[in-house]
C-alpha positions in Angstrom: 1.1 67.3 37.9 4.4 68.3 39.4 3.8 72.1 38.5 0.3 72.0 40.1 2.0 71.1 43.5 4.4 73.8 43.1 1.5 76.3 42.6 0.3 76.3 46.1 3.1 77.9 47.0 2.1 80.9 44.6 0.0 83.6 46.2 -3.4 83.7 44.8 -3.4 87.6 44.9 -0.3 87.4 42.4 -3.0 86.5 39.4 -5.2 89.4 40.0 -3.0 92.3 41.3 0.3 94.0 40.2 2.0 92.8 43.3 5.8 91.5 42.8 6.3 88.0 43.6 9.0 87.2 46.1 12.1 85.7 45.5 10.9 82.1 46.6 7.9 82.8 44.4 10.2 83.7 41.3 12.0 80.3 41.7 8.7 78.5 42.1 7.4 80.4 38.6 10.9 79.6 36.7 10.5 75.7 37.9 6.8 75.8 36.4 7.6 77.6 33.1 10.3 74.9 32.0 8.1 72.3 33.2 5.5 73.5 31.0 7.8 74.1 28.2 8.8 70.9 28.2 5.1 69.2 28.2 4.1 71.5 25.5 7.5 70.3 23.4 6.5 66.6 24.3 2.8 67.1 23.4 3.1 66.2 19.4 4.8 62.8 20.0 2.2 62.1 22.8 -0.6 62.9 20.2 1.6 60.5 17.5 1.3 57.9 20.1 -2.7 58.4 21.1 -3.5 58.5 17.2 -1.6 55.3 16.6 -3.1 53.5 19.5 -6.3 54.6 18.5 -5.7 53.2 14.9 -4.5 50.1 16.2 -7.8 49.6 18.4 -10.1 50.4 15.4 -7.9 48.0 13.1 -9.6 45.1 15.7 -13.1 46.3 14.4 -11.9 46.6 10.6 -14.9 44.6 8.4 -11.5 42.7 6.5 -11.4 40.7 9.7 -14.6 39.1 8.9 -13.8 37.9 5.5 -13.5 34.3 5.1 -10.3 33.2 3.9 -11.8 31.4 0.6 -13.2 34.7 -0.2 -9.9 36.7 0.3 -8.2 33.8 -2.0 -10.7 35.0 -4.8 -10.1 38.8 -4.3 -6.0 38.2 -4.5 -6.7 36.1 -7.6 -8.5 39.1 -9.3 -5.8 41.7 -7.9 -3.3 39.3 -9.8 -5.2 38.7 -13.2 -2.7 37.0 -14.9 -2.7 33.9 -12.6 -6.2 33.4 -13.7 -5.5 33.8 -17.6 -3.8 30.9 -20.0 -2.0 31.2 -23.1 1.0 33.4 -24.7 -0.3 36.6 -25.2 1.7 39.9 -24.3 -1.1 41.1 -22.4 -2.1 38.0 -20.3 1.5 38.3 -18.6 2.4 40.8 -15.5 3.3 44.1 -16.6 6.8 44.8 -16.7 6.7 47.5 -14.2 9.7 49.4 -13.0 13.0 48.3 -11.6 12.9 47.1 -8.1 9.0 48.0 -7.6 6.9 45.2 -6.0 3.8 43.9 -7.5 1.6 41.6 -6.6 1.2 39.2 -5.1 4.1 40.3 -3.4 2.5 43.4 -2.1 -0.1 41.5 -0.9 2.1 38.8 1.3 3.4 42.2 3.0 0.2 43.3 4.3 -0.2 40.8 7.4 0.5 37.2 8.9 -2.7 36.2 7.8 -2.7 37.8 4.3 1.0 36.1 3.9 -0.1 33.1 4.8 -3.3 33.0 2.3 -1.1 34.1 -0.1 2.0 31.3 0.2 -1.1 28.9 0.2 -2.5 29.9 -3.3 0.2 28.7 -5.1 -1.8 29.7 -8.5 -0.8 33.5 -7.5 3.0 32.3 -8.0 2.6 30.3 -11.3 2.8 33.4 -14.0 5.7 35.7 -14.1 8.4 37.5 -16.3 11.9 36.5 -16.6 14.8 38.3 -17.5 17.5 36.2 -18.3 20.0 39.6 -18.3 19.2 39.9 -14.5 19.5 36.4 -13.3 23.5 37.1 -12.7 22.2 39.3 -9.9 21.7 37.3 -6.4 18.6 39.0 -5.3 16.9 38.7 -8.4 17.8 35.1 -8.8 16.8 34.7 -5.6 13.3 36.3 -6.2 12.8 33.9 -9.6 13.5 30.9 -7.4 11.1 32.1 -4.7 8.5 31.8 -7.4 9.3 28.3 -8.3 9.1 27.2 -5.0 5.9 28.9 -4.3 4.2 27.7 -7.2 5.5 24.3 -6.7 4.1 21.8 -8.3 1.6 23.5 -10.8 2.5 24.2 -14.2 4.4 27.6 -15.1 3.2 30.4 -17.4 6.6 32.3 -18.5 7.4 35.3 -20.1 11.1 35.1 -21.0 12.8 38.3 -22.0 15.8 37.5 -24.2 19.4 38.9 -23.0 21.8 40.8 -25.0 24.0 37.9 -25.0 23.4 34.3 -25.3 23.1 33.1 -21.5 21.1 30.3 -20.0 20.7 30.3 -16.6 20.5 26.7 -14.7 17.8 28.6 -11.9 15.6 29.1 -15.3 16.1 25.6 -16.8 15.7 23.5 -13.6 12.0 24.5 -14.1 11.6 23.2 -17.5 9.4 20.1 -16.8 6.7 22.3 -15.4 6.5 25.0 -18.6 2.9 25.3 -19.6 2.9 28.5 -21.8 6.4 30.0 -22.7 6.6 33.3 -24.5 9.9 34.2 -25.7 10.5 38.1 -26.3 13.1 39.4 -28.7 15.4 42.2 -26.9 18.6 41.9 -28.5 19.3 43.0 -32.2 22.0 40.3 -33.5 20.1 37.6 -35.0 22.6 35.1 -34.3 22.7 35.6 -30.9 19.0 35.5 -31.0 19.0 31.9 -32.3 21.5 30.6 -30.2 19.6 31.8 -27.2 16.8 30.0 -28.4 18.4 26.9 -29.3 20.4 26.7 -25.7 16.8 27.2 -24.2 14.9 24.7 -26.2 17.3 22.6 -28.1 16.6 18.6 -27.1 15.1 19.6 -24.0 12.1 17.3 -22.9 9.3 19.9 -22.1 6.6 17.5 -21.0 3.8 20.3 -19.9 4.5 22.7 -22.9 1.1 23.2 -24.3 1.6 27.0 -25.8 4.8 28.5 -27.3 5.4 31.8 -28.4 8.6 32.8 -30.6 10.2 34.8 -32.8 12.3 32.6 -35.6 15.1 34.8 -37.2 16.7 34.4 -40.6 20.0 33.6 -39.3 20.9 30.1 -40.6 22.4 28.2 -37.6 22.1 24.5 -36.0 18.4 23.5 -35.9 16.4 23.6 -32.8 14.9 20.3 -32.1 12.0 20.9 -29.6 10.3 18.2 -27.5 7.0 18.7 -26.6 4.6 15.8 -26.8 1.6 18.0 -25.5 2.2 21.1 -27.9 -0.6 22.1 -29.8 -0.9 25.6 -29.8 2.0 27.8 -31.7 2.4 31.3 -32.4 5.6 32.6 -34.6 6.3 36.3 -35.1 8.4 38.1 -37.5 9.8 34.7 -38.9 10.9 33.8 -42.3 10.7 30.1 -43.5 13.9 29.4 -44.7 15.0 28.9 -40.8 13.0 25.5 -40.1 13.1 24.6 -36.3 12.0 21.1 -35.9 8.6 21.3 -34.2 6.5 18.6 -33.4 4.5 20.2 -36.5 1.8 17.6 -36.6 0.5 18.0 -32.9 -0.1 21.8 -33.6 -4.0 22.4 -33.8 -4.1 25.9 -33.3 -1.5 28.3 -34.8 -1.1 32.0 -35.3 1.2 34.1 -37.3 2.3 37.5 -36.7 4.1 39.2 -39.6 5.5 35.6 -40.5 5.7 33.6 -43.9 2.6 31.8 -44.1 4.5 29.2 -45.4 4.9 27.6 -42.2 1.1 26.7 -42.5 2.0 23.7 -45.0 3.8 21.9 -42.4 1.2 21.7 -40.0 -1.3 18.8 -41.2 -3.7 18.7 -38.2 -4.4 22.2 -37.8 -7.9 23.1 -36.6 -7.9 27.2 -36.1 -5.6 29.8 -38.0 -5.1 33.4 -36.9 -3.2 35.6 -39.0 -2.1 38.9 -37.9 -0.5 41.7 -40.4 0.8 45.0 -40.1 3.6 47.2 -41.4 5.9 46.8 -38.7 8.1 43.9 -40.5 9.4 43.7 -43.4 7.9 39.8 -43.6 4.4 41.4 -43.7 2.5 40.1 -46.9 5.0 37.2 -47.4 3.7 33.8 -47.9 6.6 32.0 -49.6 8.1 32.1 -53.2 6.0 28.8 -54.7 2.3 30.1 -54.1 1.6 30.2 -57.6 3.7 27.3 -59.0 2.6 24.8 -56.2 -0.7 22.7 -56.2 -2.8 23.9 -53.0 -1.9 21.8 -49.8 -5.0 20.3 -48.3 -5.6 21.0 -44.5 -8.6 18.7 -43.6 -9.3 19.6 -40.0 -8.9 23.4 -40.4 -12.6 24.4 -39.4 -11.8 28.5 -38.1 -9.6 30.9 -40.2 -9.0 34.6 -38.8 -7.4 37.4 -40.7 -6.6 40.9 -38.8 -5.2 43.2 -41.3 -3.6 46.3 -39.3 -2.7 48.9 -41.6 -0.9 46.8 -44.1 -1.3 47.5 -47.7 -1.1 43.7 -48.6 -3.9 42.7 -46.4 -6.2 41.3 -49.1 -3.2 39.9 -51.1 -2.0 37.9 -48.1 -5.6 36.6 -47.7 -6.1 35.7 -51.5 -2.9 34.0 -51.6 -3.6 32.2 -48.2 -6.9 30.8 -50.0 -4.8 30.1 -53.1 -1.8 28.3 -51.8 -4.2 26.3 -49.3 -7.3 24.2 -49.4 -9.7 24.1 -45.9 -12.2 21.3 -47.1 -14.0 21.7 -43.4 -13.8 25.5 -43.1 -16.8 26.7 -41.1 -16.1 29.9 -40.0 -14.0 33.0 -41.7 -13.6 36.1 -39.5 -11.3 38.8 -40.9 -10.9 42.6 -39.8 -9.4 45.0 -42.7 -8.5 48.6 -41.4 -6.9 49.7 -44.6 -8.3 48.7 -48.0 -11.4 50.8 -49.6 -14.5 49.3 -49.1 -15.3 48.3 -52.9 -12.1 45.8 -52.8 -13.3 44.5 -49.7 -16.7 43.7 -50.8 -15.5 42.1 -54.0 -13.0 39.9 -51.8 -15.9 39.1 -49.3 -18.1 37.6 -52.6 -15.1 35.6 -53.5 -14.2 34.2 -51.0 -17.4 33.5 -48.9 -18.8 31.6 -52.2 -15.4 29.4 -52.8 -14.5 28.6 -49.1 -16.6 29.4 -46.2 -19.2 26.7 -45.5 -21.1 28.1 -42.2 -20.2 31.5 -40.8 -18.5 34.5 -42.6 -17.8 37.4 -40.4 -16.1 40.7 -41.7 -15.0 43.9 -39.8 -13.8 47.1 -41.3 -14.2 50.6 -40.5 -15.6 50.1 -37.0 -18.3 47.8 -38.2 -19.5 44.3 -38.4 -21.0 42.6 -41.5 -21.9 39.1 -41.1 -23.3 36.9 -44.3 -24.6 33.3 -43.7 -24.3 31.0 -47.1 -27.4 29.6 -48.3 -29.1 26.9 -46.0 -26.4 27.6 -43.1 -27.5 29.7 -39.9 -25.3 28.6 -37.3 -23.1 31.1 -35.0 -19.4 31.3 -35.6 -17.5 29.4 -33.3 -15.8 31.0 -30.6 -12.0 31.6 -31.3 -9.5 29.9 -29.1 -7.6 31.7 -26.3 -4.0 32.2 -27.2 
């Protein structure tokens, strides 16, 4: 170092005595002190450089480098669990998240070149996502959605489409309609008329060759009917819907139907149903309704229904709905009846258990209330309940 060379001109006795340095020695001392101050100031930066260099060298020995690409693909799938899911349940889609905050699989693709290559080659990571129609007018958001389409091509898509405040349908969304596999339409606008117009613009007379699962809200507003062309549609979920609005679904194709606070009169239109799930709570004025002609119309026979599930979440009409369901419809092939009731008292439940179990269920009867499960088997039958369908 330079200051060490300069120190050779300093008498050593100055360090052990109180002698006064000469004028020349004083100049050398000033130079040395300035050099030391400069080096001291530069030390934090130098230490940071050394620390970064150490990390770079250690990264070469990181165990993640030895993980095979196929294992990384599996890890990325678990980090993006919605890519492994199916159906249209709300929790099977990516969380809404904060605006502008990146989520997987985006964050995984930012780590390094190798991870990015794996992410881009793993198309299923990009095949399930949320779409906010209200934000598609934002160029950056539109490009982001278009990136999902490109990176997942040609896989079928699972979409959670958030309804805008106005009836607008973007070409960016519609250009992938031929790949829609599972679609959940959410209701964000308060206007029933705008909600129907939005769904009509999105679905009416649009050929959806891959669509197998659909979840939507049918409002009571009277507008032109929606004609849905989906030759593979077999799973339908209707939420908070009234039967006075009748979309033209391919009703004969529906095999699994889920009703959430929805008029149960829709069930009669699906002649080939195999499984029914009815969820009731107090969040809708439609809870507990089944149509006005329940007591005056002969029971409709649904010969293929093998499983019925009724979930009563804090709705005082729960058992009423269940009784009306079995009064309005006849399930000749019913094998399994499962229901959850968190509202009625135990006496009412047991009375209804005996009534429904003896008249309708041929194989397995499962009841759940107050956190307990009660399972009874009609005489001569001991088969287990059939597994539920994944919605």
